[in-house]
Each structure stands twice: as C-alpha cells, then as structure tokens.
C-alpha cells in the first residue's frame, strides 16, 4: 500500500481537475508499476536465483522471519476487535471453542467442528451482528462504532451490480513511470520475503517436508505471474500469500490442494456475480480480526517451532534470534510512528522512488528480520556453528530428490511437471 498511496498522491496526477479522469490515470499508473514490478518475482523465481539465495537460509535465520509473518500483523488483531467488542469477543471465544475444545466432536466419523469451525463461527456471529443492526442497537452510536459493527454499511449490496465480468486493461492502457515502478519493486521484494516465510509455515502446518529450493523458487515465479495478472486486470493491489489461510490450514488440519482449487473457482464465481461478493464484503471486519488473533498466532508459533532444530544454549544463537526479533518489530514501528506524525516516511528526499523503496522495505517486519538474521547468521562464527544453526537437518531438504516424500508433496498437478521439471 505504501507505493500505491505514493502514486495516488503524485503531483502530476493530483493536478488533474476531473475526479473521474484522475481516477483512471491513477489506476493506469498503478497498473504499469505492477506490470513492471512483477518481473522481479518472475525472473528471481524461474531463473532459480531465489533458490540460490535460499542456500544462505538456516532454521535459525528463518525463525524470526516466519514468526514475524504472524507477529508483524498484530495490529490487525485485538486492536480491531476492540473497536466492536460485542461482536469481536464472542467471535474469538466461539472460534477457539469450536476449533480446539470441541474439535473431537464427530458426525459420521467426520470432525465437523474442527473442519468447519471458521464457517460456523462466522455464520453465527454474522447473524448476531445483523440482528443487532436490524434492531437499531447502533442507531445513535458514534460513527466509528457504526462503521465497525453494522452489517449494512456503505450500501454495498444494493450498489453492487448483479453481473460484472472483469477484463484486462479495463481502465485503459497502462502508463509507465520509472519512479512508480521502483517503489512498486520494493513492495514486490517485501511480498517475496513474506511469502517465503509463509511457504515454510504452510509446509510445516501441512506436515510436509520443507519446500526444496527449486519448489520455493517456482512458487515465487508463479506469484510473479499473479502480480502480472493483477496489473493487467487493473486491481489496486498485487498478489501475495494469504497468511490467514496458512493459519487456517493449521486450524482445520486440511492440506489438500483440491480445497485450494475449489476455493479458486468460488472466488472467480463471486468476482463475476457482484451481489454475492458484496454480501461477503458486508461482514464486519471485526469478525475477521477476532479470527486473525488465532490464525496469525498459529503462523508465528510455527516459526518458533524451528528453534527445536537449533542449539539455543549457544550465546551466538540467542544474540541473533533476540536482535532479529527486536529490530524486526522495532524498526517498522519507528517508521509507522514517524509517518503518522510527519505524514511522510523517514526517507524523505527529492527522489520519490528512493523514498518509496526504503519506506516500503522497512515497513515490513519479516523483511527487516530477514535482513538482520541472515546477515548475522552468515557472518558471525558461521563456519564453526553449522550444527548449532540446525544445518545438518536443513541441508537434506534443499533438493527435490533429497527426500522421497517430496514427490507426493510438491509434484505439480495436471502433468505440469513436464514444463517445470524438478531439479
């Protein structure tokens, strides 16, 4: 969002007096920046450069990165729940009760509450929130409360079209600006790093082997194609790994790729039928924030679980882990506070692309943690600390043929492996 907001406030676009024309030009500029920036992940992924970079990763180095993929999103959790406690707190308790305390409840040998805890909880609390809205409970409440609690805000359902088919370049031909592209490239690099941590977490929650370097790089390449499509179709944001879905995988214990394929079909369906999409968009975000408290926490705990492969009696390891964690949380917080007070990031030179690049990079907790952890882990007594770093366990999973189970976990469906052979 940092480079997108920067593009929106670009002086050349702000000078356009017609609001509709300014919107179209802004969307074209965002499209162009995304299309150019997507090449970063496509090149790093399919050229296997990211696979080479992953050789510098170790279990110790990945601990703060994966953990901060979850911990770094703490502001989307209980602070948002607190905006509408009468909905958020019941949702949090109900989801924990269904997914953990009642998970052994079975119907025809199917653990219904564990598998469908999220769907059942959201449906119950959503109905409860709608009942409060319809009964007039929020009629005379402050605007902030109404925005976070009501289910009929912004007339989403009534204003959405029944059918709208998205198509490429719907806002017109993309425009390309070097400054916009550099800022977006920083966002793509941040997405790459956060997704790497999420891939590692997803494999662990699915009881799979850590993704081999080739598979990790391939995933980044596919993600780059997703960002390219986002640019072509004119969305205002790119594509990255859904951290909440990684946490949901751990909560439901369902790791089948068929689930993802069916979900993709539903998303395409709902993107065309606007009324259905608006119906789901009308769910108060407070409900999801309550779920995030559990799902983001699950992802963070997966990162901490990698400590079991390292020697935490080593002062070196304690130093690296502590400093990476602290700076990964502290530096982005400094950037957020500075931006909130000054209305611009700490990097504020005449070169807008340079400002966007630095401010975007250091807004991300996992990115800061990766920079700090990987640098310290590969420069501080690294030759004599391979066992302490967990490398003997880690190295055997680097190649596709390193573990026979990789064939089951990481072979592409629909015979696509002939185009992307494992290495």
Short mmCIF file of N, CA, C and O in Angstrom, two decimals, residues 52-180:
data_model
loop_
_atom_site.label_atom_id
_atom_site.label_comp_id
_atom_site.label_asym_id
_atom_site.label_seq_id
_atom_site.Cartn_x
_atom_site.Cartn_y
_atom_site.Cartn_z
N UNK A 52 19.05 -20.11 -5.26
CA UNK A 52 20.45 -19.93 -4.87
C UNK A 52 20.54 -19.09 -3.59
O UNK A 52 21.32 -19.40 -2.68
N UNK A 53 19.71 -18.04 -3.52
CA UNK A 53 19.71 -17.20 -2.31
C UNK A 53 19.31 -18.00 -1.08
O UNK A 53 19.80 -17.74 0.03
N UNK A 54 18.41 -18.98 -1.27
CA UNK A 54 17.92 -19.76 -0.13
C UNK A 54 19.01 -20.62 0.51
O UNK A 54 18.83 -21.14 1.61
N UNK A 55 20.15 -20.77 -0.16
CA UNK A 55 21.27 -21.51 0.44
C UNK A 55 21.81 -20.82 1.68
O UNK A 55 22.50 -21.43 2.49
N UNK A 56 21.54 -19.52 1.78
CA UNK A 56 22.02 -18.76 2.94
C UNK A 56 21.03 -18.84 4.11
O UNK A 56 21.31 -18.29 5.18
N UNK A 57 19.88 -19.50 3.89
CA UNK A 57 18.90 -19.62 4.96
C UNK A 57 19.24 -20.82 5.83
O UNK A 57 19.74 -21.83 5.37
N UNK A 58 18.93 -20.70 7.09
CA UNK A 58 19.07 -21.80 8.04
C UNK A 58 17.84 -21.80 8.94
O UNK A 58 17.09 -20.81 8.97
N UNK A 59 17.59 -22.88 9.69
CA UNK A 59 16.47 -22.85 10.63
C UNK A 59 16.53 -21.67 11.58
O UNK A 59 15.51 -21.02 11.86
N UNK A 60 17.74 -21.34 12.04
CA UNK A 60 17.89 -20.21 12.95
C UNK A 60 17.51 -18.90 12.27
O UNK A 60 16.81 -18.06 12.84
N UNK A 61 17.97 -18.72 11.02
CA UNK A 61 17.67 -17.49 10.30
C UNK A 61 16.20 -17.34 9.95
O UNK A 61 15.68 -16.22 9.86
N UNK A 62 15.51 -18.46 9.76
CA UNK A 62 14.10 -18.43 9.38
C UNK A 62 13.17 -18.23 10.56
O UNK A 62 12.01 -17.84 10.37
N UNK A 63 13.64 -18.49 11.78
CA UNK A 63 12.77 -18.37 12.96
C UNK A 63 12.14 -16.98 13.06
O UNK A 63 10.91 -16.85 13.10
N UNK A 64 12.93 -15.89 13.10
CA UNK A 64 12.30 -14.57 13.22
C UNK A 64 11.50 -14.18 11.99
O UNK A 64 10.50 -13.47 12.09
N UNK A 65 11.92 -14.64 10.80
CA UNK A 65 11.21 -14.29 9.57
C UNK A 65 9.81 -14.88 9.58
O UNK A 65 8.81 -14.18 9.38
N UNK A 66 9.71 -16.19 9.81
CA UNK A 66 8.40 -16.85 9.81
C UNK A 66 7.53 -16.34 10.96
O UNK A 66 6.34 -16.09 10.79
N UNK A 67 8.14 -16.20 12.13
CA UNK A 67 7.36 -15.75 13.29
C UNK A 67 6.78 -14.35 13.08
O UNK A 67 5.62 -14.08 13.42
N UNK A 68 7.59 -13.47 12.48
CA UNK A 68 7.12 -12.10 12.29
C UNK A 68 6.15 -11.97 11.13
O UNK A 68 5.49 -10.93 10.99
N UNK A 69 6.04 -13.00 10.28
CA UNK A 69 4.95 -13.02 9.30
C UNK A 69 3.62 -13.00 10.05
O UNK A 69 2.64 -12.39 9.61
N UNK A 70 3.58 -13.68 11.21
CA UNK A 70 2.39 -13.65 12.05
C UNK A 70 2.39 -12.52 13.06
O UNK A 70 1.45 -11.72 13.13
N UNK A 71 3.48 -12.41 13.83
CA UNK A 71 3.55 -11.37 14.87
C UNK A 71 3.49 -9.97 14.28
O UNK A 71 2.97 -9.05 14.91
N UNK A 72 4.05 -9.79 13.07
CA UNK A 72 4.09 -8.46 12.47
C UNK A 72 2.73 -7.91 12.11
O UNK A 72 2.59 -6.72 11.80
N UNK A 73 1.69 -8.76 12.16
CA UNK A 73 0.33 -8.32 11.84
C UNK A 73 -0.53 -8.15 13.09
O UNK A 73 -1.76 -8.18 13.00
N UNK A 74 0.12 -7.98 14.24
CA UNK A 74 -0.62 -7.90 15.50
C UNK A 74 -1.61 -6.75 15.52
O UNK A 74 -2.64 -6.81 16.20
N UNK A 75 -1.33 -5.68 14.76
CA UNK A 75 -2.22 -4.53 14.77
C UNK A 75 -3.55 -4.82 14.08
O UNK A 75 -4.52 -4.06 14.22
N UNK A 76 -3.63 -5.92 13.32
CA UNK A 76 -4.90 -6.29 12.68
C UNK A 76 -5.71 -7.23 13.57
O UNK A 76 -6.77 -7.69 13.16
N UNK A 77 -5.18 -7.55 14.75
CA UNK A 77 -5.85 -8.48 15.64
C UNK A 77 -6.71 -7.77 16.66
O UNK A 77 -7.72 -7.15 16.33
N UNK A 78 -6.31 -7.84 17.94
CA UNK A 78 -7.17 -7.34 19.00
C UNK A 78 -7.43 -5.84 18.95
O UNK A 78 -8.51 -5.39 19.37
N UNK A 79 -6.50 -5.00 18.46
CA UNK A 79 -6.86 -3.58 18.33
C UNK A 79 -8.11 -3.37 17.48
O UNK A 79 -8.89 -2.45 17.74
N UNK A 80 -8.31 -4.21 16.46
CA UNK A 80 -9.52 -4.11 15.64
C UNK A 80 -10.71 -4.75 16.35
O UNK A 80 -11.84 -4.26 16.26
N UNK A 81 -10.47 -5.84 17.07
CA UNK A 81 -11.54 -6.47 17.85
C UNK A 81 -12.10 -5.46 18.85
O UNK A 81 -13.32 -5.38 19.06
N UNK A 82 -11.23 -4.66 19.44
CA UNK A 82 -11.65 -3.68 20.44
C UNK A 82 -12.54 -2.58 19.90
O UNK A 82 -13.19 -1.87 20.66
N UNK A 83 -12.60 -2.44 18.58
CA UNK A 83 -13.46 -1.41 18.00
C UNK A 83 -14.94 -1.80 18.06
O UNK A 83 -15.81 -0.96 17.90
N UNK A 84 -15.20 -3.09 18.25
CA UNK A 84 -16.59 -3.55 18.39
C UNK A 84 -16.57 -4.82 19.23
O UNK A 84 -16.71 -5.94 18.72
N UNK A 85 -16.37 -4.64 20.53
CA UNK A 85 -16.15 -5.79 21.42
C UNK A 85 -17.36 -6.71 21.51
O UNK A 85 -17.22 -7.91 21.73
N UNK A 86 -18.57 -6.17 21.32
CA UNK A 86 -19.76 -7.02 21.45
C UNK A 86 -19.85 -8.06 20.33
O UNK A 86 -20.58 -9.05 20.45
N UNK A 87 -19.11 -7.83 19.25
CA UNK A 87 -19.05 -8.82 18.16
C UNK A 87 -17.71 -9.56 18.19
O UNK A 87 -17.66 -10.79 18.05
N UNK A 88 -16.64 -8.83 18.40
CA UNK A 88 -15.30 -9.41 18.34
C UNK A 88 -15.01 -10.45 19.41
O UNK A 88 -14.49 -11.54 19.12
N UNK A 89 -15.35 -10.12 20.66
CA UNK A 89 -15.06 -11.05 21.77
C UNK A 89 -15.83 -12.36 21.63
O UNK A 89 -15.24 -13.45 21.74
N UNK A 90 -17.16 -12.33 21.37
CA UNK A 90 -17.86 -13.61 21.17
C UNK A 90 -17.30 -14.42 20.01
O UNK A 90 -17.23 -15.65 20.07
N UNK A 91 -16.86 -13.73 18.94
CA UNK A 91 -16.30 -14.45 17.79
C UNK A 91 -15.01 -15.15 18.19
O UNK A 91 -14.77 -16.31 17.82
N UNK A 92 -14.16 -14.47 18.95
CA UNK A 92 -12.89 -15.05 19.37
C UNK A 92 -13.13 -16.28 20.25
O UNK A 92 -12.52 -17.35 20.02
N UNK A 93 -14.01 -16.16 21.22
CA UNK A 93 -14.29 -17.28 22.11
C UNK A 93 -14.94 -18.45 21.37
O UNK A 93 -14.60 -19.61 21.59
N UNK A 94 -15.88 -18.14 20.47
CA UNK A 94 -16.59 -19.20 19.75
C UNK A 94 -15.64 -19.97 18.83
O UNK A 94 -15.70 -21.20 18.76
N UNK A 95 -14.77 -19.25 18.13
CA UNK A 95 -13.83 -19.91 17.22
C UNK A 95 -12.86 -20.80 17.98
O UNK A 95 -12.57 -21.93 17.56
N UNK A 96 -12.35 -20.32 19.11
CA UNK A 96 -11.44 -21.14 19.92
C UNK A 96 -12.17 -22.36 20.47
O UNK A 96 -11.62 -23.48 20.46
N UNK A 97 -13.40 -22.17 20.91
CA UNK A 97 -14.17 -23.30 21.46
C UNK A 97 -14.41 -24.37 20.41
O UNK A 97 -14.20 -25.57 20.66
N UNK A 98 -14.84 -23.97 19.21
CA UNK A 98 -15.13 -24.95 18.16
C UNK A 98 -13.87 -25.63 17.64
O UNK A 98 -13.84 -26.84 17.42
N UNK A 99 -12.82 -24.83 17.40
CA UNK A 99 -11.62 -25.39 16.75
C UNK A 99 -10.71 -26.15 17.71
O UNK A 99 -9.92 -26.99 17.26
N UNK A 100 -10.81 -25.89 19.02
CA UNK A 100 -9.89 -26.52 19.95
C UNK A 100 -10.59 -27.40 20.99
O UNK A 100 -10.33 -28.59 21.09
N UNK A 101 -11.52 -26.83 21.73
CA UNK A 101 -12.14 -27.58 22.83
C UNK A 101 -13.15 -28.63 22.33
O UNK A 101 -13.32 -29.68 22.96
N UNK A 102 -13.82 -28.35 21.21
CA UNK A 102 -14.84 -29.26 20.70
C UNK A 102 -14.41 -29.94 19.40
O UNK A 102 -15.25 -30.48 18.68
N UNK A 103 -13.12 -29.92 19.12
CA UNK A 103 -12.66 -30.43 17.82
C UNK A 103 -12.83 -31.95 17.68
O UNK A 103 -12.80 -32.47 16.56
N UNK A 104 -12.99 -32.66 18.79
CA UNK A 104 -13.15 -34.12 18.70
C UNK A 104 -14.60 -34.54 18.47
O UNK A 104 -14.88 -35.73 18.32
N UNK A 105 -15.50 -33.55 18.45
CA UNK A 105 -16.90 -33.87 18.16
C UNK A 105 -17.00 -34.34 16.70
O UNK A 105 -16.54 -33.65 15.78
N UNK A 106 -17.59 -35.50 16.47
CA UNK A 106 -17.64 -36.07 15.13
C UNK A 106 -19.07 -36.43 14.72
O UNK A 106 -19.90 -36.80 15.56
N UNK A 107 -19.33 -36.30 13.44
CA UNK A 107 -20.58 -36.75 12.84
C UNK A 107 -20.22 -37.68 11.68
O UNK A 107 -19.56 -37.25 10.73
N UNK A 108 -20.62 -38.95 11.81
CA UNK A 108 -20.25 -39.97 10.83
C UNK A 108 -18.74 -40.02 10.63
O UNK A 108 -18.23 -40.03 9.51
N UNK A 109 -18.02 -39.99 11.74
CA UNK A 109 -16.55 -40.07 11.79
C UNK A 109 -15.87 -38.88 11.11
O UNK A 109 -14.70 -38.94 10.76
N UNK A 110 -16.60 -37.78 10.94
CA UNK A 110 -16.02 -36.56 10.38
C UNK A 110 -15.95 -35.50 11.47
O UNK A 110 -16.97 -35.18 12.08
N UNK A 111 -14.75 -34.98 11.77
CA UNK A 111 -14.62 -33.94 12.81
C UNK A 111 -15.19 -32.61 12.32
O UNK A 111 -14.45 -31.72 11.90
N UNK A 112 -16.50 -32.50 12.39
CA UNK A 112 -17.21 -31.37 11.79
C UNK A 112 -16.76 -30.04 12.37
O UNK A 112 -16.46 -29.09 11.63
N UNK A 113 -16.70 -29.94 13.69
CA UNK A 113 -16.39 -28.65 14.31
C UNK A 113 -14.95 -28.22 14.06
O UNK A 113 -14.66 -27.03 13.93
N UNK A 114 -14.02 -29.17 13.98
CA UNK A 114 -12.63 -28.81 13.68
C UNK A 114 -12.50 -28.35 12.23
O UNK A 114 -11.82 -27.36 11.95
N UNK A 115 -13.15 -29.05 11.32
CA UNK A 115 -13.05 -28.72 9.90
C UNK A 115 -13.78 -27.42 9.55
O UNK A 115 -13.32 -26.63 8.73
N UNK A 116 -14.93 -27.19 10.18
CA UNK A 116 -15.78 -26.07 9.78
C UNK A 116 -15.95 -25.05 10.90
O UNK A 116 -16.94 -24.31 10.91
N UNK A 117 -14.98 -25.00 11.82
CA UNK A 117 -15.08 -24.05 12.94
C UNK A 117 -15.21 -22.62 12.45
O UNK A 117 -16.01 -21.83 12.98
N UNK A 118 -14.44 -22.26 11.44
CA UNK A 118 -14.47 -20.88 10.94
C UNK A 118 -15.81 -20.56 10.31
O UNK A 118 -16.42 -19.52 10.61
N UNK A 119 -16.30 -21.43 9.44
CA UNK A 119 -17.57 -21.18 8.75
C UNK A 119 -18.73 -21.08 9.74
O UNK A 119 -19.57 -20.17 9.64
N UNK A 120 -18.77 -22.00 10.70
CA UNK A 120 -19.86 -21.99 11.68
C UNK A 120 -19.79 -20.74 12.54
O UNK A 120 -20.80 -20.07 12.78
N UNK A 121 -18.61 -20.41 13.02
CA UNK A 121 -18.44 -19.25 13.90
C UNK A 121 -18.81 -17.95 13.19
O UNK A 121 -19.54 -17.11 13.74
N UNK A 122 -18.30 -17.78 11.96
CA UNK A 122 -18.60 -16.56 11.21
C UNK A 122 -20.10 -16.44 10.95
O UNK A 122 -20.68 -15.36 11.10
N UNK A 123 -20.74 -17.55 10.57
CA UNK A 123 -22.18 -17.52 10.29
C UNK A 123 -22.98 -17.12 11.52
O UNK A 123 -23.88 -16.28 11.45
N UNK A 124 -22.65 -17.71 12.68
CA UNK A 124 -23.39 -17.42 13.91
C UNK A 124 -23.21 -15.97 14.32
O UNK A 124 -24.19 -15.25 14.62
N UNK A 125 -21.97 -15.48 14.34
CA UNK A 125 -21.71 -14.11 14.80
C UNK A 125 -22.18 -13.09 13.77
O UNK A 125 -22.65 -11.99 14.13
N UNK A 126 -22.09 -13.43 12.50
CA UNK A 126 -22.60 -12.54 11.45
C UNK A 126 -24.12 -12.35 11.62
O UNK A 126 -24.63 -11.24 11.54
N UNK A 127 -24.83 -13.44 11.86
CA UNK A 127 -26.28 -13.36 12.10
C UNK A 127 -26.57 -12.54 13.35
O UNK A 127 -27.51 -11.72 13.38
N UNK A 128 -25.75 -12.72 14.39
CA UNK A 128 -25.90 -11.96 15.63
C UNK A 128 -25.67 -10.47 15.38
O UNK A 128 -26.43 -9.61 15.86
N UNK A 129 -24.64 -10.15 14.57
CA UNK A 129 -24.35 -8.75 14.25
C UNK A 129 -25.48 -8.14 13.43
O UNK A 129 -25.85 -6.97 13.63
N UNK A 130 -26.04 -8.91 12.51
CA UNK A 130 -27.14 -8.41 11.70
C UNK A 130 -28.39 -8.17 12.56
O UNK A 130 -29.13 -7.20 12.34
N UNK A 131 -28.59 -9.03 13.54
CA UNK A 131 -29.71 -8.85 14.46
C UNK A 131 -29.56 -7.56 15.25
O UNK A 131 -30.53 -6.79 15.42
N UNK A 132 -28.35 -7.28 15.71
CA UNK A 132 -28.09 -6.03 16.44
C UNK A 132 -28.32 -4.83 15.53
O UNK A 132 -28.89 -3.81 15.94
N UNK A 133 -27.87 -4.95 14.27
CA UNK A 133 -28.03 -3.84 13.31
C UNK A 133 -29.50 -3.58 13.02
O UNK A 133 -29.98 -2.44 13.05
N UNK A 134 -30.24 -4.68 12.74
CA UNK A 134 -31.66 -4.55 12.37
C UNK A 134 -32.51 -4.05 13.53
O UNK A 134 -33.53 -3.36 13.33
N UNK A 135 -32.10 -4.37 14.76
CA UNK A 135 -32.88 -3.96 15.93
C UNK A 135 -32.62 -2.51 16.33
O UNK A 135 -33.24 -1.99 17.26
N UNK A 136 -31.68 -1.86 15.66
CA UNK A 136 -31.39 -0.46 15.94
C UNK A 136 -30.42 -0.24 17.09
O UNK A 136 -30.35 0.87 17.63
N UNK A 137 -29.64 -1.25 17.44
CA UNK A 137 -28.72 -1.13 18.56
C UNK A 137 -27.64 -0.08 18.30
O UNK A 137 -27.07 0.47 19.25
N UNK A 138 -27.34 0.19 17.03
CA UNK A 138 -26.26 1.13 16.71
C UNK A 138 -26.78 2.45 16.14
O UNK A 138 -26.01 3.25 15.63
N UNK A 139 -28.07 2.67 16.27
CA UNK A 139 -28.68 3.83 15.61
C UNK A 139 -28.12 5.16 16.11
O UNK A 139 -27.90 6.08 15.34
N UNK A 140 -27.86 5.25 17.39
CA UNK A 140 -27.39 6.52 17.95
C UNK A 140 -25.96 6.40 18.49
O UNK A 140 -25.55 7.19 19.34
N UNK A 141 -25.24 5.43 18.00
CA UNK A 141 -23.86 5.24 18.45
C UNK A 141 -22.90 6.07 17.60
O UNK A 141 -23.26 6.51 16.49
N UNK A 142 -21.66 6.30 18.06
CA UNK A 142 -20.68 7.08 17.28
C UNK A 142 -20.43 6.47 15.90
O UNK A 142 -20.60 5.27 15.69
N UNK A 143 -19.96 7.31 14.98
CA UNK A 143 -19.72 6.88 13.61
C UNK A 143 -18.70 5.73 13.54
O UNK A 143 -18.87 4.79 12.75
N UNK A 144 -17.65 5.79 14.36
CA UNK A 144 -16.65 4.73 14.36
C UNK A 144 -17.25 3.39 14.74
O UNK A 144 -16.95 2.35 14.13
N UNK A 145 -18.10 3.39 15.76
CA UNK A 145 -18.76 2.15 16.19
C UNK A 145 -19.65 1.60 15.08
O UNK A 145 -19.64 0.40 14.80
N UNK A 146 -20.41 2.46 14.44
CA UNK A 146 -21.30 2.01 13.38
C UNK A 146 -20.50 1.43 12.22
O UNK A 146 -20.89 0.40 11.64
N UNK A 147 -19.39 2.05 11.88
CA UNK A 147 -18.57 1.57 10.76
C UNK A 147 -18.00 0.19 11.02
O UNK A 147 -17.85 -0.62 10.10
N UNK A 148 -17.69 -0.11 12.28
CA UNK A 148 -17.06 -1.38 12.62
C UNK A 148 -18.04 -2.47 13.04
O UNK A 148 -17.65 -3.63 13.12
N UNK A 149 -19.28 -2.11 13.34
CA UNK A 149 -20.24 -3.08 13.87
C UNK A 149 -21.40 -3.39 12.93
O UNK A 149 -21.90 -4.51 12.93
N UNK A 150 -21.84 -2.42 12.16
CA UNK A 150 -23.04 -2.61 11.34
C UNK A 150 -22.76 -3.55 10.17
O UNK A 150 -21.63 -3.60 9.65
N UNK A 151 -23.79 -4.25 9.73
CA UNK A 151 -23.66 -5.14 8.57
C UNK A 151 -24.22 -4.52 7.30
O UNK A 151 -24.15 -5.14 6.23
N UNK A 152 -24.76 -3.31 7.40
CA UNK A 152 -25.36 -2.67 6.22
C UNK A 152 -24.62 -1.39 5.84
O UNK A 152 -25.19 -0.49 5.23
N UNK A 153 -23.34 -1.30 6.19
CA UNK A 153 -22.60 -0.08 5.94
C UNK A 153 -22.34 0.11 4.44
O UNK A 153 -22.18 -0.85 3.69
N UNK A 154 -22.31 1.34 4.02
CA UNK A 154 -21.93 1.76 2.67
C UNK A 154 -22.84 1.22 1.57
O UNK A 154 -22.52 1.35 0.39
N UNK A 155 -23.98 0.64 1.93
CA UNK A 155 -24.92 0.12 0.91
C UNK A 155 -24.22 -0.77 -0.11
O UNK A 155 -24.46 -0.67 -1.32
N UNK A 156 -23.35 -1.64 0.38
CA UNK A 156 -22.55 -2.46 -0.52
C UNK A 156 -23.41 -3.34 -1.41
O UNK A 156 -23.19 -3.42 -2.62
N UNK A 157 -24.39 -4.02 -0.81
CA UNK A 157 -25.19 -4.98 -1.58
C UNK A 157 -26.07 -4.27 -2.60
O UNK A 157 -26.16 -4.68 -3.77
N UNK A 158 -26.72 -3.20 -2.18
CA UNK A 158 -27.65 -2.51 -3.09
C UNK A 158 -26.92 -1.84 -4.25
O UNK A 158 -27.48 -1.74 -5.35
N UNK A 159 -25.68 -1.38 -4.03
CA UNK A 159 -24.96 -0.66 -5.08
C UNK A 159 -24.17 -1.58 -5.99
O UNK A 159 -23.71 -1.15 -7.06
N UNK A 160 -23.97 -2.84 -5.62
CA UNK A 160 -23.18 -3.77 -6.43
C UNK A 160 -24.00 -4.29 -7.61
O UNK A 160 -25.20 -4.57 -7.47
N UNK A 161 -23.40 -4.42 -8.80
CA UNK A 161 -24.13 -4.97 -9.96
C UNK A 161 -24.32 -6.47 -9.80
O UNK A 161 -23.57 -7.14 -9.10
N UNK A 162 -25.36 -7.01 -10.46
CA UNK A 162 -25.57 -8.46 -10.39
C UNK A 162 -24.44 -9.20 -11.10
O UNK A 162 -23.90 -10.16 -10.59
N UNK A 163 -24.11 -8.75 -12.29
CA UNK A 163 -23.06 -9.42 -13.07
C UNK A 163 -22.10 -8.36 -13.60
O UNK A 163 -22.52 -7.36 -14.20
N UNK A 164 -20.83 -8.58 -13.37
CA UNK A 164 -19.78 -7.71 -13.93
C UNK A 164 -18.56 -8.58 -14.21
O UNK A 164 -17.99 -9.15 -13.28
N UNK A 165 -18.20 -8.68 -15.46
CA UNK A 165 -17.09 -9.55 -15.85
C UNK A 165 -15.82 -8.71 -15.96
O UNK A 165 -15.73 -7.82 -16.82
N UNK A 166 -14.84 -8.95 -15.09
CA UNK A 166 -13.58 -8.21 -15.19
C UNK A 166 -12.86 -8.58 -16.48
O UNK A 166 -12.96 -9.71 -16.95
N UNK A 167 -12.15 -7.64 -17.04
CA UNK A 167 -11.40 -7.92 -18.26
C UNK A 167 -10.10 -7.11 -18.23
O UNK A 167 -10.01 -6.08 -17.55
N UNK A 168 -9.08 -7.57 -18.95
CA UNK A 168 -7.77 -6.88 -18.92
C UNK A 168 -7.88 -5.45 -19.44
O UNK A 168 -8.67 -5.15 -20.34
N UNK A 169 -7.09 -4.58 -18.83
CA UNK A 169 -6.96 -3.18 -19.25
C UNK A 169 -8.30 -2.45 -19.23
O UNK A 169 -8.60 -1.64 -20.11
N UNK A 170 -9.13 -2.75 -18.22
CA UNK A 170 -10.46 -2.14 -18.17
C UNK A 170 -10.40 -0.64 -17.88
O UNK A 170 -11.36 0.08 -18.14
N UNK A 171 -9.27 -0.16 -17.36
CA UNK A 171 -9.14 1.28 -17.09
C UNK A 171 -8.40 1.99 -18.23
O UNK A 171 -8.19 3.19 -18.16
N UNK A 172 -8.00 1.23 -19.24
CA UNK A 172 -7.24 1.81 -20.34
C UNK A 172 -5.82 1.27 -20.37
O UNK A 172 -5.44 0.43 -19.56
N UNK A 173 -5.04 1.74 -21.32
CA UNK A 173 -3.67 1.27 -21.46
C UNK A 173 -2.83 1.72 -20.28
O UNK A 173 -2.91 2.88 -19.85
N UNK A 174 -2.02 0.81 -19.69
CA UNK A 174 -1.19 1.19 -18.54
C UNK A 174 -0.18 2.27 -18.92
O UNK A 174 0.27 2.35 -20.07
N UNK A 175 0.16 3.10 -17.96
CA UNK A 175 1.22 4.09 -18.15
C UNK A 175 2.41 3.69 -17.30
O UNK A 175 2.25 3.12 -16.22
N UNK A 176 3.59 3.97 -17.79
CA UNK A 176 4.81 3.51 -17.13
C UNK A 176 5.66 4.69 -16.71
O UNK A 176 5.94 5.59 -17.52
N UNK A 177 6.03 4.68 -15.43
CA UNK A 177 6.88 5.73 -14.87
C UNK A 177 7.95 5.05 -14.03
O UNK A 177 7.65 4.19 -13.20
N UNK A 178 9.20 5.42 -14.23
CA UNK A 178 10.32 4.74 -13.55
C UNK A 178 10.21 4.87 -12.04
O UNK A 178 10.46 3.91 -11.29
N UNK A 179 9.82 6.06 -11.56
CA UNK A 179 9.70 6.26 -10.12
C UNK A 179 8.63 5.38 -9.51
O UNK A 179 8.83 4.77 -8.45
N UNK A 180 7.47 5.29 -10.14
CA UNK A 180 6.40 4.43 -9.65
C UNK A 180 6.84 2.96 -9.64
O UNK A 180 6.55 2.22 -8.70
#
